[in-house]
Tab-separated table of C-alpha atoms in Angstrom:
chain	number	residue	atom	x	y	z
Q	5	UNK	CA	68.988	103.992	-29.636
Q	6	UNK	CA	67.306	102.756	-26.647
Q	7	UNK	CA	64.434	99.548	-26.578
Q	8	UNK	CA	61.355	101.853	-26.271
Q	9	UNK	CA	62.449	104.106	-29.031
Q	10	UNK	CA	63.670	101.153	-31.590
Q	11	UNK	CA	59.986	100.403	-34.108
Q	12	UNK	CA	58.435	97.116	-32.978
Q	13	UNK	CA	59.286	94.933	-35.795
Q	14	UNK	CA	57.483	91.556	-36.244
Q	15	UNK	CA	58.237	88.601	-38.389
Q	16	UNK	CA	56.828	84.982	-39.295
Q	17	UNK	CA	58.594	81.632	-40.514
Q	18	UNK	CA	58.208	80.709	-43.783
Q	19	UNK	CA	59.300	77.415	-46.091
Q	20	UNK	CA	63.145	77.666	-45.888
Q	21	UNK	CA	63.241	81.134	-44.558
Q	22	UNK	CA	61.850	84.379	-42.458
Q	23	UNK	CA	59.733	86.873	-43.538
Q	24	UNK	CA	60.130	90.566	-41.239
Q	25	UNK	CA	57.540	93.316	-41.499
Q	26	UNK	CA	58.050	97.231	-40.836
Q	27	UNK	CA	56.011	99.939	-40.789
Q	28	UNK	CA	55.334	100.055	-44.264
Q	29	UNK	CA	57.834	96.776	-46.012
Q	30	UNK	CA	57.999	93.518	-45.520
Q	31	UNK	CA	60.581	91.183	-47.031
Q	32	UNK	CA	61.192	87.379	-46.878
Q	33	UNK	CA	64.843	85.810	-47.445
Q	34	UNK	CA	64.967	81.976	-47.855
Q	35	UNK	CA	67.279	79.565	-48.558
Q	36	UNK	CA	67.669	78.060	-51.875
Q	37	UNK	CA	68.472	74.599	-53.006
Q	38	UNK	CA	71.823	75.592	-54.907
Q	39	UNK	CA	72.575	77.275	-51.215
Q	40	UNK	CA	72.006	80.876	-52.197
Q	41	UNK	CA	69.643	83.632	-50.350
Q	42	UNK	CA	66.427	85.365	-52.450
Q	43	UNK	CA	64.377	88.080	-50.874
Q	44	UNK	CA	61.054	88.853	-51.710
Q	45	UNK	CA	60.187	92.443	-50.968
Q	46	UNK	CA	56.438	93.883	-51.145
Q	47	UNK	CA	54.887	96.783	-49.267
Q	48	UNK	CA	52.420	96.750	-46.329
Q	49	UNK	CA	48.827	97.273	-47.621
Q	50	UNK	CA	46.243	98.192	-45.874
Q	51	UNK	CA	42.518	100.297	-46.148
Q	52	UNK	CA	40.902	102.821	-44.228
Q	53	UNK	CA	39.039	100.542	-42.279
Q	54	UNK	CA	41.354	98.313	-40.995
Q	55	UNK	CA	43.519	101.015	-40.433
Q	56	UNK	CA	40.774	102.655	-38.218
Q	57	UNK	CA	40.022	99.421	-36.227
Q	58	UNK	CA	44.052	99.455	-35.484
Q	59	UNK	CA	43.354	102.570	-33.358
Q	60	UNK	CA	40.439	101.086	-31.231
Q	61	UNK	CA	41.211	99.048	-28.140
Q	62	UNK	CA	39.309	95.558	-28.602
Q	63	UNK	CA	38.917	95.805	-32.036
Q	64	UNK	CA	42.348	96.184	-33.184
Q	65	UNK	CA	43.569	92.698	-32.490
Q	66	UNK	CA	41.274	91.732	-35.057
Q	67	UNK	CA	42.214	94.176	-37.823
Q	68	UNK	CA	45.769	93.139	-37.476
Q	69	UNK	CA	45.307	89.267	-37.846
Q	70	UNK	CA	43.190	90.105	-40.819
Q	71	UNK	CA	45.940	92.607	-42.790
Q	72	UNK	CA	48.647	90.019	-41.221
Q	73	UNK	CA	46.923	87.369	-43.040
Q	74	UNK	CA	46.558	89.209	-45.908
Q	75	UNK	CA	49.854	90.609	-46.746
Q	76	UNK	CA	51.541	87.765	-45.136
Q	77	UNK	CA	49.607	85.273	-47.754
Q	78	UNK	CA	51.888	86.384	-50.490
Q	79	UNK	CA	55.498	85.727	-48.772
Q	80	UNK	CA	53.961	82.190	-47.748
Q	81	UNK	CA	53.152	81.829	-51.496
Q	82	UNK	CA	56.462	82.989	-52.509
Q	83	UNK	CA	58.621	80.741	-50.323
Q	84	UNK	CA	56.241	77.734	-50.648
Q	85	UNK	CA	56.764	78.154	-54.486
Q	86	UNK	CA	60.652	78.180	-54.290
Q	87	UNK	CA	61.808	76.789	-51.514
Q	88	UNK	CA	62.394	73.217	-53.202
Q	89	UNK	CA	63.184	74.390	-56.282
Q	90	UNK	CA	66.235	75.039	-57.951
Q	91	UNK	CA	67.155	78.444	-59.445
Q	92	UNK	CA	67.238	77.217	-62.583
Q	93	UNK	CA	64.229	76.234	-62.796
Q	94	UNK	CA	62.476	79.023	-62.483
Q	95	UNK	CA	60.843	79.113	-65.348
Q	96	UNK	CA	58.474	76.263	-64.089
Q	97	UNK	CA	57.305	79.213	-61.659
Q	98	UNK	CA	56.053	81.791	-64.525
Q	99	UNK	CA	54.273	79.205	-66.664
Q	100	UNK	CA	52.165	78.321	-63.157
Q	101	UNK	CA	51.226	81.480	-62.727
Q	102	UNK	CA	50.010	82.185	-66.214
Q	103	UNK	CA	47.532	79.146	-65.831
Q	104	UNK	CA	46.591	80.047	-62.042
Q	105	UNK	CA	46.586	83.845	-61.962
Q	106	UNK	CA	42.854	84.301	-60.787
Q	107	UNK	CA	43.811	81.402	-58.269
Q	108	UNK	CA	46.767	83.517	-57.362
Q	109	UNK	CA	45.375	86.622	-56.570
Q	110	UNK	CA	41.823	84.817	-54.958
Q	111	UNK	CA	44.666	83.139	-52.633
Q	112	UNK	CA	46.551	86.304	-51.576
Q	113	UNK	CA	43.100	88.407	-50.379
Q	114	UNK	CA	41.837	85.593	-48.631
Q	115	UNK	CA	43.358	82.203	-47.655
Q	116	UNK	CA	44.871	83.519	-44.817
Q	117	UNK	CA	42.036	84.935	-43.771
Q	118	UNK	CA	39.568	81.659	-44.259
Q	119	UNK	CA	41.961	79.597	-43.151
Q	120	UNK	CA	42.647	81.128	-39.332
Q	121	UNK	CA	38.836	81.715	-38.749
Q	122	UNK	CA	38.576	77.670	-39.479
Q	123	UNK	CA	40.970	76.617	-37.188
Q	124	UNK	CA	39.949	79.026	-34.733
Q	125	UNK	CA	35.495	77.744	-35.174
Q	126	UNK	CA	37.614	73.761	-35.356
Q	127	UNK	CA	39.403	74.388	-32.156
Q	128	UNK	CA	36.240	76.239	-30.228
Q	129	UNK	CA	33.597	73.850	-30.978
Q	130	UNK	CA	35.506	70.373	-30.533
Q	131	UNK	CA	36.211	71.198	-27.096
Q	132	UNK	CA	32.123	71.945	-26.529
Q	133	UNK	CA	31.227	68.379	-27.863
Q	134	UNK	CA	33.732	67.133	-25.689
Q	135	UNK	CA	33.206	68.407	-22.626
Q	136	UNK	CA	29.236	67.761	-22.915
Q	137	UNK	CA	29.833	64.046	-23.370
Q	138	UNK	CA	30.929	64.825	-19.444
Q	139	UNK	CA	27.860	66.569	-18.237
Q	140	UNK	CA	26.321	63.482	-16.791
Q	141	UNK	CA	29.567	63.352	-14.062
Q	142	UNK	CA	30.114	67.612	-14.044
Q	143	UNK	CA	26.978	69.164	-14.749
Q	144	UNK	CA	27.550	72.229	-13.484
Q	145	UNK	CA	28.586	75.725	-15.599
Q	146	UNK	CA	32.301	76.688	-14.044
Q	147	UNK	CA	33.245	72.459	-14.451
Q	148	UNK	CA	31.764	72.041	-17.780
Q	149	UNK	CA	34.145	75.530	-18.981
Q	150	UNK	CA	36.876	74.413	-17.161
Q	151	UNK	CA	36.682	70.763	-19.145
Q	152	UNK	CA	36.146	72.601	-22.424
Q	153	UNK	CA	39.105	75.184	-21.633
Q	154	UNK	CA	41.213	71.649	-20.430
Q	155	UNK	CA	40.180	69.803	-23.960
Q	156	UNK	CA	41.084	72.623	-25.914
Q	157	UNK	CA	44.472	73.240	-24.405
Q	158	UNK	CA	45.150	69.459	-24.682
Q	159	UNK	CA	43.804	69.208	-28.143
Q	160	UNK	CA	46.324	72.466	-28.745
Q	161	UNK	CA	49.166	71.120	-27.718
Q	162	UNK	CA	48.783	67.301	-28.960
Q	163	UNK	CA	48.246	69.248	-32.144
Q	164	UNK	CA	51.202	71.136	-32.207
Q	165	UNK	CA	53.389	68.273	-30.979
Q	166	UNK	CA	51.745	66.055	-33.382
Q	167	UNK	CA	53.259	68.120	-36.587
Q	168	UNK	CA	56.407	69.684	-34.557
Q	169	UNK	CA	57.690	66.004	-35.533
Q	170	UNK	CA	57.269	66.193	-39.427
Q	171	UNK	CA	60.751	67.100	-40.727
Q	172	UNK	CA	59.049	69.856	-42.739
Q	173	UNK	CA	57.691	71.740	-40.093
Q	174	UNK	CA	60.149	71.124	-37.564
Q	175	UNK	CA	62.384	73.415	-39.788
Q	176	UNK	CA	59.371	76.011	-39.961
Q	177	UNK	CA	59.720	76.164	-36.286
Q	178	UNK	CA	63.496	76.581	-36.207
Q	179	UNK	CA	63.312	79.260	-38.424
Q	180	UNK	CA	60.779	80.439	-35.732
Q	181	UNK	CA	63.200	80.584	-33.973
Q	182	UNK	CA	65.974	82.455	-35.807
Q	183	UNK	CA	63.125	85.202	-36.332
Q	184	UNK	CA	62.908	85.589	-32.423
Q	185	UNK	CA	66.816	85.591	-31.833
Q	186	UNK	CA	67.209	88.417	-34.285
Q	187	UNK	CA	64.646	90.090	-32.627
Q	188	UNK	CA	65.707	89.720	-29.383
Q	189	UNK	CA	69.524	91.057	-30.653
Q	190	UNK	CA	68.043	93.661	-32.113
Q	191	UNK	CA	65.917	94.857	-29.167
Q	192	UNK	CA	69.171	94.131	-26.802
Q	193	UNK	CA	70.980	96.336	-29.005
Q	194	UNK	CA	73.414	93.009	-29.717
Q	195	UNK	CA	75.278	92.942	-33.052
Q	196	UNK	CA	73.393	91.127	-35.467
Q	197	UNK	CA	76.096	88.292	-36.316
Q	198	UNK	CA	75.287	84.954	-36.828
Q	199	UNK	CA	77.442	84.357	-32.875
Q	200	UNK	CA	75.398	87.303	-31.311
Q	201	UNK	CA	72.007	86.064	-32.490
Q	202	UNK	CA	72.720	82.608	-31.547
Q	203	UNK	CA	73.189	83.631	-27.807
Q	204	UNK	CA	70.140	85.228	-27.456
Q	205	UNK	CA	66.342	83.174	-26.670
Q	206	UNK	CA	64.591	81.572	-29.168
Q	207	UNK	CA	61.372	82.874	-27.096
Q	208	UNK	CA	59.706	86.303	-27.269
Q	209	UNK	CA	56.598	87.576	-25.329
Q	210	UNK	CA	55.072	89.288	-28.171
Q	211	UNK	CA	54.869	85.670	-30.355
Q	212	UNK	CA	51.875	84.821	-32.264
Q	213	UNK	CA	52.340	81.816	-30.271
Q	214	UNK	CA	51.727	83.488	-26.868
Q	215	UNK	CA	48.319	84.613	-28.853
Q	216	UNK	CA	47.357	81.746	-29.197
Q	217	UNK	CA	47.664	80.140	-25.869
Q	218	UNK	CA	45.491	83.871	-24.206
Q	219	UNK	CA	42.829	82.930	-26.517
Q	220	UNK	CA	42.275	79.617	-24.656
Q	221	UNK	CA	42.911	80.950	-20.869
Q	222	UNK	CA	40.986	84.185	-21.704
Q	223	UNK	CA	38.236	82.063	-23.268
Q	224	UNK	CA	37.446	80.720	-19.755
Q	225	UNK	CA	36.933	83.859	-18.090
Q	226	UNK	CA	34.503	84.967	-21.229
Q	227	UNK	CA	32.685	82.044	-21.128
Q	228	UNK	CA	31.777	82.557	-17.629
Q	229	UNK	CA	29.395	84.927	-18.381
Q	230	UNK	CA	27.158	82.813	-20.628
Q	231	UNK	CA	25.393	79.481	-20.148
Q	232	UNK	CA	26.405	76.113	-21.383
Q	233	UNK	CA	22.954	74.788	-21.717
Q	234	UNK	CA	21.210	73.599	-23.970
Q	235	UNK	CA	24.061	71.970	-25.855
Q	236	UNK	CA	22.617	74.875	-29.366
Q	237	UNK	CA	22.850	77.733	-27.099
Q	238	UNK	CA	26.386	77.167	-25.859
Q	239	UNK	CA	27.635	76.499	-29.446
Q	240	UNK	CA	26.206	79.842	-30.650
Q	241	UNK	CA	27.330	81.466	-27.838
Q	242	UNK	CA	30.804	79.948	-28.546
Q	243	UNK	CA	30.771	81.562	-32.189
Q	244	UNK	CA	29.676	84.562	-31.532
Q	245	UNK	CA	32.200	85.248	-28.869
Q	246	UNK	CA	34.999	84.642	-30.829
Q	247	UNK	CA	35.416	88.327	-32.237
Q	248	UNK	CA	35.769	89.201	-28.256
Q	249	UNK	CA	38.034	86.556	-27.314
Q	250	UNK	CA	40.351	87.455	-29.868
Q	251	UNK	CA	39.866	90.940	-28.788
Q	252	UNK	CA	40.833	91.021	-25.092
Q	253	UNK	CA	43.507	88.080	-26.261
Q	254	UNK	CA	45.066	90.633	-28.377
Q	255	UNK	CA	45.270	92.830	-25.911
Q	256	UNK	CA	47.083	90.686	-23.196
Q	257	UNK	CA	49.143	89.863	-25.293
Q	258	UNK	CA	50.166	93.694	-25.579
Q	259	UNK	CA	50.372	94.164	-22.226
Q	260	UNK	CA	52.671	91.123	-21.360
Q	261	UNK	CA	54.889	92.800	-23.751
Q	262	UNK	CA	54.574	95.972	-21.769
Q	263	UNK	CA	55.455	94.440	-18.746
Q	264	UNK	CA	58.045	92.049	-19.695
Q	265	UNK	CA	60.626	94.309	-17.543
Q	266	UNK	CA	58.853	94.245	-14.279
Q	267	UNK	CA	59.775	91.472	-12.443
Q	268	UNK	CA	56.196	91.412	-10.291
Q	269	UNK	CA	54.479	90.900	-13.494
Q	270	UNK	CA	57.091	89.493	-15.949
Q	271	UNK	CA	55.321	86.105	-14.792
Q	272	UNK	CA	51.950	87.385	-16.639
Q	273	UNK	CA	53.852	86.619	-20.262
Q	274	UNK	CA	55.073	82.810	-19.254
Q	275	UNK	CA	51.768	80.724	-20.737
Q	276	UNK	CA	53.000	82.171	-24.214
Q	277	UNK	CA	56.544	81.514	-23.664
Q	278	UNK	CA	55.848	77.982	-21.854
Q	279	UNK	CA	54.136	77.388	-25.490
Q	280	UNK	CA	56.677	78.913	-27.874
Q	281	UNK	CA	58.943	76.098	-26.175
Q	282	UNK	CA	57.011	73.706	-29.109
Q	283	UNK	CA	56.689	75.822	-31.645
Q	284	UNK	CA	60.513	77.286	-31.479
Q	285	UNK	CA	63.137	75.148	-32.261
Q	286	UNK	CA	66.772	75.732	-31.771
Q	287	UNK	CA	68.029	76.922	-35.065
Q	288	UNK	CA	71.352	76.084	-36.806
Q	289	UNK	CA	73.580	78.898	-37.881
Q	290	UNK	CA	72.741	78.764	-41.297
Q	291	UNK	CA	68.682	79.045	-40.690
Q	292	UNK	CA	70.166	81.787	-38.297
Q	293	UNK	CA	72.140	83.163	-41.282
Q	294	UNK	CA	68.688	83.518	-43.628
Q	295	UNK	CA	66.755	85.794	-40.792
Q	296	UNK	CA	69.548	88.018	-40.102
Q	297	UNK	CA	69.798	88.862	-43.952
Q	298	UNK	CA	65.955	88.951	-44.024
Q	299	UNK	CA	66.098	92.018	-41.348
Q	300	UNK	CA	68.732	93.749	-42.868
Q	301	UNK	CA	67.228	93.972	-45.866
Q	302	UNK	CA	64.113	94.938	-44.088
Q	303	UNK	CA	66.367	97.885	-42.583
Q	304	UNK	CA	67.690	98.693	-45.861
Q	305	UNK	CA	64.703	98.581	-47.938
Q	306	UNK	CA	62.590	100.813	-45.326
Q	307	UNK	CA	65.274	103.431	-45.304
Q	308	UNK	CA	65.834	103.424	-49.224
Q	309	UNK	CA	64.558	105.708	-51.417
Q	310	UNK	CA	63.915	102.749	-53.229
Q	311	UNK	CA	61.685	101.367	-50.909
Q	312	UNK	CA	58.605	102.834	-52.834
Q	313	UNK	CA	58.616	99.742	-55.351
Q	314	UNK	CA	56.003	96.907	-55.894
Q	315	UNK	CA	56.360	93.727	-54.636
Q	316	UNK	CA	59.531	92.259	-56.040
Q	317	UNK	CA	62.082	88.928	-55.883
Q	318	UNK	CA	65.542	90.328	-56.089
């Protein structure tokens, strides 16, 4: 089966494991304390609206962070629940949920959601009241959204730096990692051994990562077209252009994917990989071990007949 005809799977790092999405399943594989693998399968929800916005150019990026989010709340939950916990203790897990359910399911429709738009309104409006405590020295519009786009790249990457060094989340990002090896095996038509994956990069140009880093070099070209004064008018024109930044974002980051085999424009994709380079980390073979059994499960499970079931932990 050739690249352009394989399904574009996509994946996230979780607590101890990978979680890979399909078409229609997802499923999550982490490690457990007493060494052993659990998945976690569920299916891919979605409504007619979302699925609607999906289809529209500029809107779409949107709709897919928000069902993301949403389905992707639930294999966070799952692996943050087990990851330190032994198997037989389990139990602990089912008398939680009995005194958190409405917690539970509140969490799952929107945490995911909430949470992104407040880093994303955190991370647009510090750089605004930074960059005006410079307007005395660079008054004018293109240096004061240059300075804003320069804070908010440096307060990105101190940021990520800053908790790339806690132990916990340094083996988040190496299971980051393992996700994009498989990936990139899979894609390469390599065989998906723990020695195959390892020889393939830890980066891939269609990242969440690489998202990221668009919305910040796209916001400069967006904010271009508004003023930065008064100081009230340039932070309501910051909110209310976030729907569009993400929009166009998204949509780079589809077309560096695109491209990603033409060597003229290959170059187009490197921000996002430049940034992936902190929040990848090389991953040992048994984090490398976890993701491969995490997409062949996803394989399995989307070509059972099976595959119909609720979300599950098998």
């Amino acid at each position: 089966m050739s690249e352009l005809k394989k399904p574009a799977y996509g994946g996230q790092a979780v607590m101890e494991g990978v979680m890979f999405g399909g078409k229609t399943k997802a499923v999550t594989a982490i490690r457990r304390k007493d060494d052993s693998i659990e998945f976690f399968h569920s299916s891919r929800k979605s409504n007619k609206l979302l699925t609607t916005l999906k289809k529209v150019p500029f809107l779409r990026g949107i709709a897919a962070i928000i069902e993301a989010s949403m389905n992707g709340t639930k294999h966070l939950n799952f692996s943050s629940e087990r990851y330190d916990l032994h198997p037989d203790e389990d139990y602990r897990l089912e008398e939680e949920k009995k005194e958190s359910k409405l917690t539970l399911i509140l969490g799952v429709a929107t945490i995911g959601v909430l949470s992104f738009l407040f880093g994303k309104v955190l991370f647009t409006l510090i750089p605004v009241f930074l960059a005006e405590l410079t307007r005395p020295v660079f008054s004018s519009n293109l240096a004061q959204i240059l300075i804003e786009g320069l804070f908010k790249l440096l307060l990105l990457l101190i940021y990520i730096y800053a908790i790339s060094q806690t132990p916990l989340i340094k083996r988040v990002f190496q299971y980051h990692g393992a996700e994009h090896k498989v990936i990139n095996a899979y894609e390469n038509n390599a065989e998906l051994t723990i020695e195959s994956v390892q020889s393939h990069s830890r980066l891939h140009y269609r990242c969440g990562s690489s998202f990221i880093i668009f919305t910040v070099l796209v916001g400069v070209f967006v904010y271009l077209l508004v003023p930065t004064d008064p100081l009230w008018v340039r932070i309501v024109n910051r909110l209310a252009l976030i729907p569009v930044v993400i929009g166009i974002s998204f949509e780079v980051l589809q077309l560096t994917n695109k491209v990603r085999d033409i060597p003229v424009l290959r170059f187009l994709g490197y921000p996002g990989l430049w940034l992936q380079l902190l929040t990848t980390k090389e991953p040992d073979d048994k984090q490398v071990e976890v993701a491969i059994a995490s997409f062949k499960e996803l394989l399995k499970v989307e070509e059972s007949s099976s595959s119909t079931t609720e979300d599950k932990v098998v």
